[in-house]
PDB file of C-alpha atoms in Angstrom:
ATOM      1  CA  UNK A   1      -5.056  61.834 267.221  1.00 49.00           C
ATOM      2  CA  UNK A   2      -8.267  61.193 265.320  1.00 55.00           C
ATOM      3  CA  UNK A   3      -8.241  61.083 261.556  1.00 63.00           C
ATOM      4  CA  UNK A   4      -9.744  64.136 259.913  1.00 59.00           C
ATOM      5  CA  UNK A   5     -11.064  64.439 256.419  1.00 54.00           C
ATOM      6  CA  UNK A   6      -8.993  66.811 254.351  1.00 53.00           C
ATOM      7  CA  UNK A   7     -10.941  69.170 252.173  1.00 53.00           C
ATOM      8  CA  UNK A   8      -9.730  70.342 248.816  1.00 54.00           C
ATOM      9  CA  UNK A   9      -9.916  74.148 248.678  1.00 60.00           C
ATOM     10  CA  UNK A  10     -12.947  74.993 246.540  1.00 61.00           C
ATOM     11  CA  UNK A  11     -11.099  77.700 244.647  1.00 63.00           C
ATOM     12  CA  UNK A  12      -7.650  76.142 244.438  1.00 56.00           C
ATOM     13  CA  UNK A  13      -4.998  78.718 243.713  1.00 50.00           C
ATOM     14  CA  UNK A  14      -7.003  80.569 241.115  1.00 58.00           C
ATOM     15  CA  UNK A  15      -7.109  84.301 240.696  1.00 62.00           C
ATOM     16  CA  UNK A  16      -8.882  86.660 238.409  1.00 70.00           C
ATOM     17  CA  UNK A  17      -9.399  90.269 237.604  1.00 68.00           C
ATOM     18  CA  UNK A  18      -7.513  93.068 235.961  1.00 71.00           C
ATOM     19  CA  UNK A  19      -4.815  95.593 236.747  1.00 73.00           C
ATOM     20  CA  UNK A  20      -7.411  97.622 238.669  1.00 87.00           C
ATOM     21  CA  UNK A  21      -8.998  94.835 240.685  1.00 95.00           C
ATOM     22  CA  UNK A  22      -7.567  91.468 241.676  1.00 95.00           C
ATOM     23  CA  UNK A  23      -9.666  88.563 242.978  1.00 96.00           C
ATOM     24  CA  UNK A  24      -7.942  85.845 245.024  1.00 96.00           C
ATOM     25  CA  UNK A  25      -9.010  83.131 247.455  1.00 96.00           C
ATOM     26  CA  UNK A  26      -8.497  84.133 251.088  1.00 96.00           C
ATOM     27  CA  UNK A  27      -6.196  82.051 253.235  1.00 93.00           C
ATOM     28  CA  UNK A  28      -7.909  79.436 255.414  1.00 92.00           C
ATOM     29  CA  UNK A  29      -9.529  80.907 258.528  1.00 96.00           C
ATOM     30  CA  UNK A  30     -11.489  79.819 261.576  1.00 96.00           C
ATOM     31  CA  UNK A  31     -15.057  81.155 261.604  1.00 97.00           C
ATOM     32  CA  UNK A  32     -17.666  81.288 264.309  1.00 98.00           C
ATOM     33  CA  UNK A  33     -21.322  82.237 264.113  1.00 98.00           C
ATOM     34  CA  UNK A  34     -21.978  83.854 267.487  1.00 98.00           C
ATOM     35  CA  UNK A  35     -25.355  84.751 269.029  1.00 98.00           C
ATOM     36  CA  UNK A  36     -25.710  86.427 272.425  1.00 98.00           C
ATOM     37  CA  UNK A  37     -27.770  88.942 274.333  1.00 97.00           C
ATOM     38  CA  UNK A  38     -26.514  92.379 275.330  1.00 97.00           C
ATOM     39  CA  UNK A  39     -25.703  91.154 278.845  1.00 97.00           C
ATOM     40  CA  UNK A  40     -23.087  88.707 277.493  1.00 98.00           C
ATOM     41  CA  UNK A  41     -21.293  91.090 275.113  1.00 98.00           C
ATOM     42  CA  UNK A  42     -18.722  92.317 277.650  1.00 97.00           C
ATOM     43  CA  UNK A  43     -17.731  88.844 278.777  1.00 98.00           C
ATOM     44  CA  UNK A  44     -17.523  87.547 275.205  1.00 98.00           C
ATOM     45  CA  UNK A  45     -15.500  90.592 274.116  1.00 98.00           C
ATOM     46  CA  UNK A  46     -12.944  89.908 276.856  1.00 98.00           C
ATOM     47  CA  UNK A  47     -12.741  86.236 275.923  1.00 98.00           C
ATOM     48  CA  UNK A  48     -12.216  86.894 272.196  1.00 98.00           C
ATOM     49  CA  UNK A  49      -9.821  89.799 272.742  1.00 97.00           C
ATOM     50  CA  UNK A  50     -11.793  92.438 270.853  1.00 97.00           C
ATOM     51  CA  UNK A  51     -14.894  94.544 271.416  1.00 97.00           C
ATOM     52  CA  UNK A  52     -17.888  92.942 269.738  1.00 98.00           C
ATOM     53  CA  UNK A  53     -19.397  95.740 267.634  1.00 98.00           C
ATOM     54  CA  UNK A  54     -22.811  97.018 268.762  1.00 97.00           C
ATOM     55  CA  UNK A  55     -23.932  99.050 265.739  1.00 97.00           C
ATOM     56  CA  UNK A  56     -25.102  98.058 262.260  1.00 97.00           C
ATOM     57  CA  UNK A  57     -22.502  97.901 259.516  1.00 97.00           C
ATOM     58  CA  UNK A  58     -19.524  97.847 261.913  1.00 98.00           C
ATOM     59  CA  UNK A  59     -16.670  95.491 262.712  1.00 98.00           C
ATOM     60  CA  UNK A  60     -13.718  95.196 265.055  1.00 98.00           C
ATOM     61  CA  UNK A  61     -10.319  93.766 264.143  1.00 97.00           C
ATOM     62  CA  UNK A  62      -7.301  92.880 266.271  1.00 97.00           C
ATOM     63  CA  UNK A  63      -4.298  90.776 265.240  1.00 94.00           C
ATOM     64  CA  UNK A  64      -5.952  88.819 262.413  1.00 95.00           C
ATOM     65  CA  UNK A  65      -9.238  88.351 264.289  1.00 98.00           C
ATOM     66  CA  UNK A  66     -12.378  90.111 263.044  1.00 98.00           C
ATOM     67  CA  UNK A  67     -15.848  90.448 264.590  1.00 98.00           C
ATOM     68  CA  UNK A  68     -18.549  91.547 262.145  1.00 98.00           C
ATOM     69  CA  UNK A  69     -21.928  92.835 263.382  1.00 98.00           C
ATOM     70  CA  UNK A  70     -24.700  90.987 261.510  1.00 97.00           C
ATOM     71  CA  UNK A  71     -27.666  91.765 263.772  1.00 96.00           C
ATOM     72  CA  UNK A  72     -28.564  93.004 267.256  1.00 95.00           C
ATOM     73  CA  UNK A  73     -27.490  89.674 268.765  1.00 97.00           C
ATOM     74  CA  UNK A  74     -25.425  88.141 265.946  1.00 98.00           C
ATOM     75  CA  UNK A  75     -21.778  88.304 264.880  1.00 98.00           C
ATOM     76  CA  UNK A  76     -19.491  86.498 262.481  1.00 98.00           C
ATOM     77  CA  UNK A  77     -16.010  86.004 263.942  1.00 98.00           C
ATOM     78  CA  UNK A  78     -13.152  85.301 261.540  1.00 98.00           C
ATOM     79  CA  UNK A  79      -9.700  84.362 262.811  1.00 98.00           C
ATOM     80  CA  UNK A  80      -6.910  84.280 260.229  1.00 96.00           C
ATOM     81  CA  UNK A  81      -4.384  82.796 262.690  1.00 94.00           C
ATOM     82  CA  UNK A  82      -6.222  79.473 263.066  1.00 88.00           C
ATOM     83  CA  UNK A  83      -7.166  80.022 266.712  1.00 95.00           C
ATOM     84  CA  UNK A  84      -9.674  77.652 268.310  1.00 96.00           C
ATOM     85  CA  UNK A  85     -12.662  79.995 268.489  1.00 97.00           C
ATOM     86  CA  UNK A  86     -14.958  77.188 269.659  1.00 97.00           C
ATOM     87  CA  UNK A  87     -12.567  76.437 272.504  1.00 97.00           C
ATOM     88  CA  UNK A  88     -12.631  80.085 273.533  1.00 97.00           C
ATOM     89  CA  UNK A  89     -16.433  80.190 273.344  1.00 98.00           C
ATOM     90  CA  UNK A  90     -16.703  76.994 275.413  1.00 97.00           C
ATOM     91  CA  UNK A  91     -14.825  78.695 278.240  1.00 97.00           C
ATOM     92  CA  UNK A  92     -17.315  81.562 278.504  1.00 97.00           C
ATOM     93  CA  UNK A  93     -19.974  81.150 281.190  1.00 96.00           C
ATOM     94  CA  UNK A  94     -22.245  83.933 279.861  1.00 97.00           C
ATOM     95  CA  UNK A  95     -25.268  82.668 277.930  1.00 97.00           C
ATOM     96  CA  UNK A  96     -24.480  82.495 274.205  1.00 98.00           C
ATOM     97  CA  UNK A  97     -24.657  80.243 271.163  1.00 98.00           C
ATOM     98  CA  UNK A  98     -21.554  79.521 269.082  1.00 98.00           C
ATOM     99  CA  UNK A  99     -21.349  77.434 265.925  1.00 98.00           C
ATOM    100  CA  UNK A 100     -18.151  76.697 264.030  1.00 97.00           C
ATOM    101  CA  UNK A 101     -18.814  77.560 260.360  1.00 97.00           C
ATOM    102  CA  UNK A 102     -15.196  77.303 259.208  1.00 95.00           C
ATOM    103  CA  UNK A 103     -15.909  74.575 256.657  1.00 93.00           C
ATOM    104  CA  UNK A 104     -19.175  76.126 255.491  1.00 95.00           C
ATOM    105  CA  UNK A 105     -17.705  79.492 254.505  1.00 95.00           C
ATOM    106  CA  UNK A 106     -15.050  80.543 252.017  1.00 96.00           C
ATOM    107  CA  UNK A 107     -13.330  83.912 251.895  1.00 97.00           C
ATOM    108  CA  UNK A 108     -12.512  85.780 248.700  1.00 98.00           C
ATOM    109  CA  UNK A 109     -10.264  88.855 248.661  1.00 97.00           C
ATOM    110  CA  UNK A 110     -10.968  91.647 246.181  1.00 97.00           C
ATOM    111  CA  UNK A 111      -8.278  94.317 246.089  1.00 97.00           C
ATOM    112  CA  UNK A 112      -7.030  97.208 243.998  1.00 96.00           C
ATOM    113  CA  UNK A 113      -8.228 100.686 243.042  1.00 96.00           C
ATOM    114  CA  UNK A 114     -11.246  99.235 241.173  1.00 96.00           C
ATOM    115  CA  UNK A 115     -12.171  96.634 243.840  1.00 97.00           C
ATOM    116  CA  UNK A 116     -15.339  98.483 244.861  1.00 97.00           C
ATOM    117  CA  UNK A 117     -16.480  98.681 241.229  1.00 96.00           C
ATOM    118  CA  UNK A 118     -15.783  94.958 240.759  1.00 96.00           C
ATOM    119  CA  UNK A 119     -18.030  94.082 243.701  1.00 98.00           C
ATOM    120  CA  UNK A 120     -20.654  96.686 242.774  1.00 97.00           C
ATOM    121  CA  UNK A 121     -21.070  95.023 239.376  1.00 96.00           C
ATOM    122  CA  UNK A 122     -23.194  92.360 241.118  1.00 97.00           C
ATOM    123  CA  UNK A 123     -23.941  93.837 244.555  1.00 97.00           C
ATOM    124  CA  UNK A 124     -26.559  96.545 245.263  1.00 97.00           C
ATOM    125  CA  UNK A 125     -24.770  97.873 248.368  1.00 96.00           C
ATOM    126  CA  UNK A 126     -23.443 101.449 248.147  1.00 96.00           C
ATOM    127  CA  UNK A 127     -19.671 100.990 248.451  1.00 96.00           C
ATOM    128  CA  UNK A 128     -18.517 104.613 248.293  1.00 94.00           C
ATOM    129  CA  UNK A 129     -16.211 105.750 251.097  1.00 94.00           C
ATOM    130  CA  UNK A 130     -18.897 107.666 252.985  1.00 96.00           C
ATOM    131  CA  UNK A 131     -21.498 104.885 252.918  1.00 97.00           C
ATOM    132  CA  UNK A 132     -19.112 101.926 253.356  1.00 98.00           C
ATOM    133  CA  UNK A 133     -15.839 103.086 254.960  1.00 98.00           C
ATOM    134  CA  UNK A 134     -12.908 100.920 255.999  1.00 98.00           C
ATOM    135  CA  UNK A 135     -14.156  98.607 258.761  1.00 98.00           C
ATOM    136  CA  UNK A 136     -17.717  98.497 257.456  1.00 98.00           C
ATOM    137  CA  UNK A 137     -19.361  95.063 257.336  1.00 98.00           C
ATOM    138  CA  UNK A 138     -22.730  93.920 256.039  1.00 98.00           C
ATOM    139  CA  UNK A 139     -24.734  90.910 255.031  1.00 97.00           C
ATOM    140  CA  UNK A 140     -25.907  91.511 251.478  1.00 98.00           C
ATOM    141  CA  UNK A 141     -26.258  89.780 248.113  1.00 98.00           C
ATOM    142  CA  UNK A 142     -23.879  89.198 245.243  1.00 98.00           C
ATOM    143  CA  UNK A 143     -25.760  88.159 242.149  1.00 97.00           C
ATOM    144  CA  UNK A 144     -28.110  85.447 243.401  1.00 97.00           C
ATOM    145  CA  UNK A 145     -26.325  84.534 246.640  1.00 98.00           C
ATOM    146  CA  UNK A 146     -26.003  85.891 250.156  1.00 98.00           C
ATOM    147  CA  UNK A 147     -22.582  87.150 251.192  1.00 98.00           C
ATOM    148  CA  UNK A 148     -21.003  88.929 254.127  1.00 98.00           C
ATOM    149  CA  UNK A 149     -18.811  91.804 253.006  1.00 98.00           C
ATOM    150  CA  UNK A 150     -16.026  93.398 255.068  1.00 98.00           C
ATOM    151  CA  UNK A 151     -14.023  96.396 253.907  1.00 98.00           C
ATOM    152  CA  UNK A 152     -10.537  95.763 255.254  1.00 97.00           C
ATOM    153  CA  UNK A 153      -8.712  98.691 253.609  1.00 97.00           C
ATOM    154  CA  UNK A 154      -9.110 101.632 251.251  1.00 97.00           C
ATOM    155  CA  UNK A 155      -8.791  99.249 248.281  1.00 97.00           C
ATOM    156  CA  UNK A 156      -9.425  95.906 249.979  1.00 98.00           C
ATOM    157  CA  UNK A 157     -12.531  93.830 250.678  1.00 98.00           C
ATOM    158  CA  UNK A 158     -13.203  90.378 252.065  1.00 98.00           C
ATOM    159  CA  UNK A 159     -16.221  88.511 250.674  1.00 98.00           C
ATOM    160  CA  UNK A 160     -17.489  85.580 252.763  1.00 98.00           C
ATOM    161  CA  UNK A 161     -19.881  83.125 251.133  1.00 98.00           C
ATOM    162  CA  UNK A 162     -20.990  79.537 251.527  1.00 97.00           C
ATOM    163  CA  UNK A 163     -18.483  77.020 250.183  1.00 96.00           C
ATOM    164  CA  UNK A 164     -20.971  75.598 247.671  1.00 96.00           C
ATOM    165  CA  UNK A 165     -21.481  79.074 246.156  1.00 97.00           C
ATOM    166  CA  UNK A 166     -17.793  80.047 246.067  1.00 96.00           C
ATOM    167  CA  UNK A 167     -17.087  79.159 242.399  1.00 95.00           C
ATOM    168  CA  UNK A 168     -20.111  81.244 241.375  1.00 96.00           C
ATOM    169  CA  UNK A 169     -19.048  84.188 243.596  1.00 97.00           C
ATOM    170  CA  UNK A 170     -15.443  83.964 242.417  1.00 96.00           C
ATOM    171  CA  UNK A 171     -16.481  83.926 238.758  1.00 94.00           C
ATOM    172  CA  UNK A 172     -18.879  86.841 239.215  1.00 95.00           C
ATOM    173  CA  UNK A 173     -16.240  88.900 241.043  1.00 96.00           C
ATOM    174  CA  UNK A 174     -13.591  88.046 238.429  1.00 94.00           C
ATOM    175  CA  UNK A 175     -15.907  89.208 235.654  1.00 93.00           C
ATOM    176  CA  UNK A 176     -16.661  92.394 237.570  1.00 94.00           C
ATOM    177  CA  UNK A 177     -12.940  92.968 238.075  1.00 93.00           C
ATOM    178  CA  UNK A 178     -12.247  92.462 234.377  1.00 91.00           C
ATOM    179  CA  UNK A 179     -15.042  94.887 233.427  1.00 90.00           C
ATOM    180  CA  UNK A 180     -13.835  97.448 235.992  1.00 86.00           C
ATOM    181  CA  UNK A 181     -10.439  97.405 234.308  1.00 73.00           C
ATOM    182  CA  UNK A 182     -11.807  98.413 230.895  1.00 68.00           C
TER     183      UNK A 182
END
C-alpha cells in the first residue's frame, strides 16, 4: 500500500450560526467533475446508478450519491459513501472526461428554517421555494467566490467551494446565519 498524504480538514469541527440557521462542515465525500456528450449520458447514468440530469438547475440523488447539472455537458458528482467514482468512470467505454476533485472541493451544510436567508445574505440567487425547490442545483457566487449550491431539503442546503476558499465561505455563511437569527 502506497503512503498517502493526510490532509487536515480545512474547517476542523467548527460550526456557526444561530437557532434559525446552523452552518457545519460536510462529511468527507468523493467528487468527480464529469464532462460528456448527450450520446454518453445513458451509459454513464447506468454506471453511476442514477440518471444524470439533463436540464438546468436540476440534480439527481440516490443513496448518498448526487449528480448536479452544471452545463449542457457538465456535471458534478458527489458521493457521501466514499465510493471510487474514478474507478467507475474508468470502466465506462462511452467517450467522457472525468476528473477527481475530491481534494479541491469542500462541502458546507447550511440547515434550519433560516438557512435560505443565511445563504441569501451573500448570494444573489433567488432561493424561494418556487425558484429553487428541493433538488435544485446551480453554480453561482457567494460573496467573492464561485460555489455550487444544492438544495437537499426544505431547510437544508449543501454549499460546495474550493478548499482554499472554504474558511471565507464558512465565515460568510456563519455571519449570514447569525444575522438571519436576529
